[in-house]
Short mmCIF file of C-alpha atoms and ligand atoms in Angstrom, two decimals:
data_model
loop_
_atom_site.label_atom_id
_atom_site.label_comp_id
_atom_site.label_asym_id
_atom_site.label_seq_id
_atom_site.Cartn_x
_atom_site.Cartn_y
_atom_site.Cartn_z
CA MET A 1 -0.03 193.66 194.76
CA ILE A 2 3.67 193.11 195.40
CA ASP A 3 6.23 194.28 192.85
CA ILE A 4 8.18 191.04 192.90
CA LYS A 5 10.86 192.14 190.42
CA SER A 6 11.98 194.86 192.85
CA MET A 7 12.70 192.33 195.61
CA THR A 8 16.17 191.17 196.64
CA ILE A 9 16.83 187.51 197.42
CA PRO A 10 16.67 187.99 201.24
CA GLU A 11 13.34 189.83 200.81
CA LEU A 12 12.02 187.00 198.65
CA GLU A 13 13.07 184.56 201.35
CA SER A 14 11.07 186.28 204.05
CA PHE A 15 8.11 186.63 201.68
CA LEU A 16 8.24 182.87 200.99
CA THR A 17 8.35 182.18 204.72
CA GLU A 18 5.14 184.20 205.05
CA LEU A 19 3.62 182.07 202.29
CA LYS A 20 4.77 178.95 204.22
CA GLN A 21 7.04 177.97 201.35
CA PRO A 22 10.68 176.83 201.59
CA LYS A 23 13.31 179.55 201.37
CA PHE A 24 15.32 177.86 198.62
CA ARG A 25 12.58 178.86 196.17
CA ALA A 26 13.77 182.47 196.48
CA LYS A 27 16.84 181.92 194.32
CA GLN A 28 14.80 179.98 191.78
CA ILE A 29 12.27 182.80 191.48
CA PHE A 30 15.01 185.43 191.34
CA SER A 31 16.74 183.56 188.56
CA TRP A 32 13.51 183.28 186.53
CA LEU A 33 12.97 187.01 186.88
CA HIS A 34 16.50 188.33 186.50
CA GLU A 35 18.57 185.70 184.69
CA LYS A 36 16.10 184.02 182.35
CA ARG A 37 13.91 187.15 182.51
CA VAL A 38 10.53 185.55 181.93
CA LEU A 39 7.40 187.71 182.03
CA SER A 40 4.90 185.27 183.55
CA PHE A 41 4.69 182.92 186.54
CA ASN A 42 3.54 180.08 184.26
CA GLU A 43 6.99 179.95 182.73
CA MET A 44 8.60 179.22 186.11
CA THR A 45 8.40 175.50 185.45
CA ASN A 46 10.49 174.26 188.38
CA LEU A 47 8.06 175.79 190.92
CA PRO A 48 5.11 173.73 192.17
CA ALA A 49 1.77 174.78 190.67
CA SER A 50 0.49 175.75 194.13
CA LEU A 51 3.33 178.25 194.63
CA ARG A 52 2.80 179.69 191.15
CA GLU A 53 -0.84 180.26 192.07
CA GLN A 54 0.13 182.02 195.31
CA LEU A 55 2.53 184.25 193.40
CA LYS A 56 -0.12 185.10 190.80
CA GLU A 57 -2.54 186.08 193.54
CA ASN A 58 -0.10 188.33 195.38
CA CYS A 59 2.43 189.68 192.89
CA THR A 60 2.88 191.43 189.58
CA ILE A 61 5.83 191.10 187.21
CA THR A 62 6.76 194.56 185.93
CA SER A 63 7.10 194.79 182.18
CA LEU A 64 7.31 197.72 179.79
CA THR A 65 5.57 198.10 176.46
CA VAL A 66 7.60 199.50 173.59
CA GLU A 67 5.35 202.28 172.36
CA ARG A 68 7.81 203.53 169.78
CA LYS A 69 11.22 202.44 168.60
CA LEU A 70 13.32 204.78 166.50
CA VAL A 71 16.51 203.63 164.79
CA SER A 72 19.05 206.21 163.70
CA GLN A 73 20.01 205.99 160.05
CA LEU A 74 23.26 207.76 160.93
CA ASP A 75 24.78 205.46 163.51
CA GLY A 76 22.31 202.71 164.48
CA THR A 77 21.47 204.31 167.84
CA VAL A 78 18.08 203.04 169.00
CA LYS A 79 15.63 205.06 171.04
CA TYR A 80 12.79 203.39 172.92
CA LEU A 81 9.70 205.15 174.15
CA TYR A 82 8.26 202.83 176.80
CA ARG A 83 4.76 202.86 178.25
CA LEU A 84 4.51 201.95 181.92
CA ALA A 85 1.62 200.03 183.48
CA ASP A 86 -0.07 203.30 184.54
CA GLY A 87 0.15 204.81 181.06
CA GLN A 88 3.14 207.08 181.75
CA HIS A 89 6.06 207.22 179.34
CA ILE A 90 9.84 207.03 179.73
CA GLU A 91 12.76 206.73 177.34
CA SER A 92 15.94 204.69 176.96
CA VAL A 93 18.66 205.03 174.34
CA ARG A 94 20.76 202.11 173.14
CA MET A 95 24.16 202.93 171.70
CA ALA A 96 26.75 200.69 170.07
CA TYR A 97 30.37 201.22 171.00
CA GLU A 98 33.38 199.17 169.94
CA HIS A 99 33.40 197.46 173.36
CA GLY A 100 29.69 196.57 173.37
CA ILE A 101 26.21 197.95 173.88
CA SER A 102 25.58 200.82 176.25
CA LEU A 103 22.14 201.81 177.46
CA CYS A 104 21.07 205.20 178.76
CA ILE A 105 18.13 204.78 181.15
CA SER A 106 15.56 206.92 182.95
CA SER A 107 15.11 207.05 186.72
CA GLN A 108 11.92 209.14 187.04
CA VAL A 109 8.87 210.08 184.98
CA GLY A 110 9.89 213.69 184.33
CA CYS A 111 12.17 215.71 186.59
CA LYS A 112 11.86 218.37 189.33
CA MET A 113 15.30 219.90 188.93
CA GLY A 114 14.38 222.62 186.45
CA CYS A 115 17.67 222.95 184.52
CA ALA A 116 17.18 225.64 181.87
CA PHE A 117 18.64 223.63 178.97
CA CYS A 118 16.96 220.27 179.65
CA ALA A 119 13.93 218.83 177.86
CA SER A 120 13.14 216.30 180.61
CA THR A 121 12.25 218.94 183.12
CA LYS A 122 10.12 221.01 180.75
CA ALA A 123 7.52 218.27 180.57
CA GLY A 124 7.16 218.31 184.38
CA PHE A 125 7.55 215.72 187.12
CA VAL A 126 5.06 212.89 187.60
CA ARG A 127 6.58 210.19 189.80
CA ASN A 128 9.58 208.10 190.72
CA LEU A 129 10.26 204.86 188.89
CA THR A 130 10.37 201.63 190.87
CA ALA A 131 13.58 199.58 190.85
CA SER A 132 11.86 197.05 188.60
CA GLU A 133 10.88 199.74 186.09
CA ILE A 134 14.48 200.94 185.97
CA LEU A 135 15.71 197.37 185.60
CA GLU A 136 13.16 196.39 182.99
CA GLN A 137 14.50 199.11 180.66
CA VAL A 138 17.75 197.13 180.64
CA TYR A 139 16.09 193.75 180.17
CA ALA A 140 13.72 194.97 177.44
CA ALA A 141 16.53 196.61 175.45
CA GLY A 142 18.67 193.46 175.82
CA ARG A 143 15.76 191.31 174.59
CA ASP A 144 15.21 193.60 171.63
CA ALA A 145 18.92 193.78 170.73
CA GLY A 146 19.40 190.03 171.16
CA GLU A 147 22.60 190.93 172.94
CA ARG A 148 23.78 191.59 176.47
CA ILE A 149 23.83 195.20 177.62
CA GLY A 150 27.47 195.77 178.59
CA SER A 151 27.22 199.14 180.29
CA ILE A 152 24.59 201.46 181.68
CA VAL A 153 24.47 205.21 182.05
CA MET A 154 21.84 206.75 184.30
CA MET A 155 21.51 209.86 182.20
CA GLY A 156 18.02 209.53 180.82
CA ILE A 157 14.93 211.27 182.17
CA GLY A 158 15.02 212.19 185.85
CA GLU A 159 17.46 212.92 188.65
CA PRO A 160 18.65 209.53 189.95
CA LEU A 161 19.66 210.86 193.37
CA ASP A 162 16.16 212.33 193.82
CA ASN A 163 14.93 208.71 193.64
CA PHE A 164 17.67 207.43 195.89
CA ASP A 165 16.16 204.31 197.45
CA GLN A 166 14.84 202.80 194.22
CA VAL A 167 18.07 203.62 192.38
CA MET A 168 20.15 201.95 195.13
CA ARG A 169 17.87 198.93 194.96
CA PHE A 170 18.28 198.87 191.18
CA LEU A 171 22.08 198.93 191.55
CA GLU A 172 21.88 195.99 193.94
CA LEU A 173 19.60 193.94 191.68
CA VAL A 174 21.42 194.60 188.41
CA SER A 175 24.76 193.47 189.84
CA ASP A 176 23.43 190.35 191.61
CA PRO A 177 25.37 187.25 190.45
CA ASN A 178 22.02 185.40 190.24
CA GLY A 179 20.70 187.98 187.77
CA LEU A 180 22.27 190.15 185.08
CA ASN A 181 25.50 190.25 187.11
CA LEU A 182 26.62 193.59 185.69
CA SER A 183 29.60 195.03 187.50
CA HIS A 184 29.14 198.45 189.09
CA ARG A 185 32.27 199.51 187.24
CA HIS A 186 30.19 199.43 184.07
CA ILE A 187 27.54 201.76 185.45
CA SER A 188 27.60 205.57 185.49
CA LEU A 189 25.24 207.67 187.54
CA SER A 190 24.81 211.31 186.58
CA THR A 191 23.55 213.96 188.99
CA CYS A 192 22.88 217.67 188.78
CA GLY A 193 24.39 217.97 192.29
CA VAL A 194 22.05 216.82 195.07
CA VAL A 195 24.80 217.16 197.67
CA ASP A 196 23.08 215.44 200.62
CA ARG A 197 22.52 212.38 198.49
CA ILE A 198 26.06 212.42 197.08
CA ARG A 199 27.21 212.17 200.69
CA GLU A 200 24.86 209.23 201.28
CA LEU A 201 26.21 207.59 198.14
CA THR A 202 29.76 208.08 199.41
CA GLU A 203 28.83 206.14 202.55
CA LYS A 204 27.75 203.20 200.38
CA ASP A 205 31.24 203.06 198.86
CA LEU A 206 30.13 201.66 195.50
CA GLN A 207 32.37 201.21 192.46
CA ILE A 208 30.04 203.01 190.04
CA THR A 209 31.24 206.05 188.10
CA LEU A 210 29.78 209.28 189.40
CA SER A 211 29.13 211.99 186.82
CA ILE A 212 28.47 215.54 187.92
CA SER A 213 26.58 217.91 185.63
CA LEU A 214 28.60 221.04 186.26
CA HIS A 215 27.95 223.26 183.21
CA ALA A 216 29.29 226.47 184.81
CA THR A 217 32.33 227.83 186.61
CA ASP A 218 30.82 230.20 189.16
CA ASP A 219 27.78 230.22 191.43
CA ALA A 220 25.93 233.08 189.77
CA ALA A 221 26.17 231.47 186.34
CA ARG A 222 25.36 227.99 187.64
CA SER A 223 22.38 229.15 189.70
CA ALA A 224 21.02 230.94 186.64
CA ILE A 225 20.78 227.71 184.62
CA MET A 226 20.59 225.08 187.39
CA PRO A 227 18.23 225.87 190.31
CA VAL A 228 19.79 223.07 192.41
CA ASN A 229 22.84 225.32 192.81
CA ARG A 230 20.75 227.73 194.91
CA ARG A 231 20.32 224.95 197.46
CA TRP A 232 23.92 223.62 197.40
CA ASN A 233 26.56 225.89 195.91
CA MET A 234 29.61 224.84 193.94
CA GLU A 235 31.93 224.81 196.92
CA GLU A 236 29.64 222.39 198.78
CA LEU A 237 29.28 220.30 195.65
CA LEU A 238 33.01 220.06 194.95
CA ASP A 239 33.72 219.31 198.62
CA ALA A 240 31.28 216.41 198.46
CA CYS A 241 32.98 215.24 195.27
CA ARG A 242 36.41 215.29 196.91
CA GLU A 243 35.03 213.21 199.79
CA TYR A 244 33.52 210.80 197.27
CA THR A 245 36.86 210.25 195.55
CA ASP A 246 38.75 209.99 198.84
CA ARG A 247 36.42 207.24 199.96
CA THR A 248 35.85 205.27 196.75
CA HIS A 249 39.08 206.11 194.85
CA ARG A 250 36.91 206.49 191.78
CA ARG A 251 37.56 209.15 189.16
CA ILE A 252 34.63 211.56 188.86
CA SER A 253 33.42 212.63 185.47
CA TYR A 254 32.31 216.27 185.11
CA GLU A 255 29.75 216.98 182.42
CA TYR A 256 29.97 220.38 180.81
CA ALA A 257 27.46 221.23 178.06
CA LEU A 258 28.87 224.06 176.00
CA ILE A 259 26.29 226.81 175.51
CA SER A 260 27.05 229.65 173.13
CA GLY A 261 27.92 232.89 174.93
CA VAL A 262 26.99 231.42 178.34
CA ASN A 263 29.81 229.14 179.48
CA ASP A 264 32.15 228.66 176.51
CA SER A 265 34.70 231.49 176.75
CA ARG A 266 38.46 231.12 177.07
CA LYS A 267 38.22 232.68 180.55
CA GLN A 268 35.65 230.08 181.61
CA ALA A 269 37.90 227.26 180.38
CA GLU A 270 40.66 228.71 182.57
CA GLU A 271 38.25 228.92 185.51
CA LEU A 272 37.09 225.34 185.04
CA ALA A 273 40.69 224.12 184.95
CA ALA A 274 41.41 226.03 188.18
CA LEU A 275 38.32 224.61 189.91
CA LEU A 276 39.21 221.00 189.11
CA LYS A 277 42.94 221.34 189.67
CA GLY A 278 44.39 218.39 191.57
CA MET A 279 41.16 216.37 191.51
CA LEU A 280 40.97 212.81 190.19
CA CYS A 281 38.60 213.64 187.37
CA HIS A 282 37.71 213.70 183.74
CA VAL A 283 35.82 216.38 181.84
CA ASN A 284 33.15 215.39 179.38
CA LEU A 285 32.33 218.23 177.03
CA ILE A 286 28.85 217.92 175.56
CA PRO A 287 27.84 219.86 172.49
CA LEU A 288 24.50 221.31 173.68
CA ASN A 289 21.47 219.67 172.13
CA ASP A 290 19.13 222.24 170.77
CA VAL A 291 15.86 221.94 172.71
CA ALA A 292 12.68 223.39 171.19
CA GLU A 293 11.64 226.78 172.67
CA SER A 294 14.95 227.19 174.52
CA PRO A 295 16.93 230.37 173.82
CA LEU A 296 20.15 228.50 174.67
CA LYS A 297 22.18 227.58 171.62
CA PRO A 298 25.08 225.16 171.02
CA SER A 299 28.59 226.60 171.26
CA ARG A 300 30.92 226.76 168.26
CA ARG A 301 33.97 226.79 170.50
CA VAL A 302 34.01 223.15 171.57
CA ALA A 303 37.46 222.24 170.20
CA ALA A 304 39.08 225.45 171.48
CA PHE A 305 37.57 224.90 174.95
CA GLN A 306 38.87 221.34 175.02
CA LYS A 307 42.39 222.44 174.02
CA ARG A 308 42.46 225.05 176.75
CA LEU A 309 41.52 222.47 179.40
CA GLU A 310 44.13 220.06 178.07
CA SER A 311 46.81 222.76 178.21
CA HIS A 312 46.24 222.69 181.98
CA GLY A 313 46.75 218.94 182.15
CA LEU A 314 43.06 218.01 182.44
CA THR A 315 41.71 215.09 180.45
CA ALA A 316 38.75 216.30 178.44
CA THR A 317 36.81 214.47 175.79
CA VAL A 318 34.03 215.70 173.57
CA ARG A 319 31.00 213.45 173.78
CA ARG A 320 30.22 211.85 170.45
CA SER A 321 26.81 213.01 169.40
CA LEU A 322 24.69 209.98 168.52
CA GLY A 323 21.24 209.59 167.08
CA GLY A 324 20.99 213.20 165.89
CA ASP A 325 18.14 212.25 163.57
CA ILE A 326 15.93 210.58 166.19
CA ASP A 327 15.71 213.07 169.06
CA ALA A 328 18.07 210.80 170.98
CA SER A 329 18.78 213.22 173.80
CA CYS A 330 16.66 212.54 176.82
CA GLY A 331 13.18 213.80 177.40
CA GLN A 332 12.48 214.95 173.88
CA LEU A 333 10.39 211.98 172.79
CA ARG A 334 8.29 211.87 175.95
CA ARG A 335 7.65 215.55 175.54
CA LYS A 336 6.51 215.09 171.95
CA GLU A 337 4.27 212.21 172.95
CA MET A 338 2.63 214.36 175.64
CA GLU A 339 2.11 217.24 173.24
CA GLU A 340 0.54 214.95 170.66
CA ARG A 341 -1.82 213.61 173.32
CA LYS A 342 -2.77 217.13 174.35
CA LYS A 343 -3.41 218.02 170.72
CA GLY A 344 -5.42 214.82 170.25
CA ALA A 345 -7.51 215.62 173.32
CA ALA A 346 -8.11 219.19 172.15
CA GLU A 347 -9.21 218.03 168.70
CA SER A 348 -11.62 215.35 169.89
N1 LIG B 401 19.55 214.50 186.28
C1 LIG B 401 20.83 213.96 185.96
C2 LIG B 401 20.82 212.99 184.80
C3 LIG B 401 20.00 213.32 183.58
S1 LIG B 401 20.62 214.49 182.42
C4 LIG B 401 21.83 215.07 185.72
O1 LIG B 401 21.44 216.22 185.75
O2 LIG B 401 23.01 214.79 185.57
C5 LIG B 401 22.00 213.78 181.64
C6 LIG B 401 23.02 214.83 181.17
O3 LIG B 401 22.53 215.54 180.01
C7 LIG B 401 23.30 215.88 182.21
O4 LIG B 401 24.67 216.18 182.23
C8 LIG B 401 22.49 217.05 181.70
O5 LIG B 401 22.93 218.25 182.26
C9 LIG B 401 22.70 216.93 180.21
N2 LIG B 401 21.75 217.65 179.38
C10 LIG B 401 20.47 217.94 179.62
N3 LIG B 401 19.94 218.65 178.60
C11 LIG B 401 20.91 218.81 177.70
C12 LIG B 401 20.99 219.45 176.43
N4 LIG B 401 19.95 220.09 175.91
N5 LIG B 401 22.16 219.40 175.78
C13 LIG B 401 23.23 218.75 176.30
N6 LIG B 401 23.22 218.13 177.48
C14 LIG B 401 22.09 218.15 178.18
#
């Protein structure tokens, strides 16, 4: 069966030609799927019944089931645990900001990257998401909120650049004027530093915001907590980042999760400032989320670290921690769900 929600308008046109249907139906179908966002072919009332039948025979419309929805009592942050058609689970987090709703979405079921502090990777890697599964997280959250999603961050489960083709397809679909029409300027993509793919992204010259999960100031320290650094070291990574900014003129955001006694000293703040000197960038300091069974603990030096960076002229903000009562940081809910299933299986 064809995953019709992952198809672009030109692809729909050639598919319709195969079905011996007129090409102008492509835009109509696209608009039903991505603008009106219906979940069945029967609702596509301006299509002839014969075409609807052909579509039903050949295609599926991806949808996600909300398996659990948690609402934070602290700040209204909403976390969705979605079930995919094959029974796998992913998460999205909806956050309210003064300028609108932002949604943090997943790009893979699990993750291969193995970062020491991250819950998503601990539950293992299963598969890539399709473009339609990435997209449907946005549509489903918008439906549930009754409001348009104004910005997207690709910082949920998975490494987006390890699922490059589907993520690029998603970026094309989500910004299509015949669909959600969300500007790339309202989308951030976060990567642990898959340098080859950053270079490929540079070639595409998109206006998205690139976020780099840096978390360390030298190769030994970074390789110890982020295995990807053993493949591409910090010099290669920062070179690729400079090329990205030269090409796109976009400011890069560096993520730095402060871990007690690991990367939060005054000396490391100085080193970070030196590394980023002269780059068009912004530093996002993240208070580490405590992950079960991890020996890594949150730093108590967040404000001091920020001040030190600012004294060198860097702009650094501390990420507001949202949804602290609902396991809002990525991967934690999926992990719990998997553990409960395991327990359930062991008991029965
Ligand atoms: N794979 C991508 C995107 C997913 S992670 C990446 O690595 O960037 C989104 C962000 O959350 C990354 O900056 C990641 O390093 C960070 N992160 C993961 N676990 C965390 C934790 N326990 N506390 C704080 N930040 C964490």
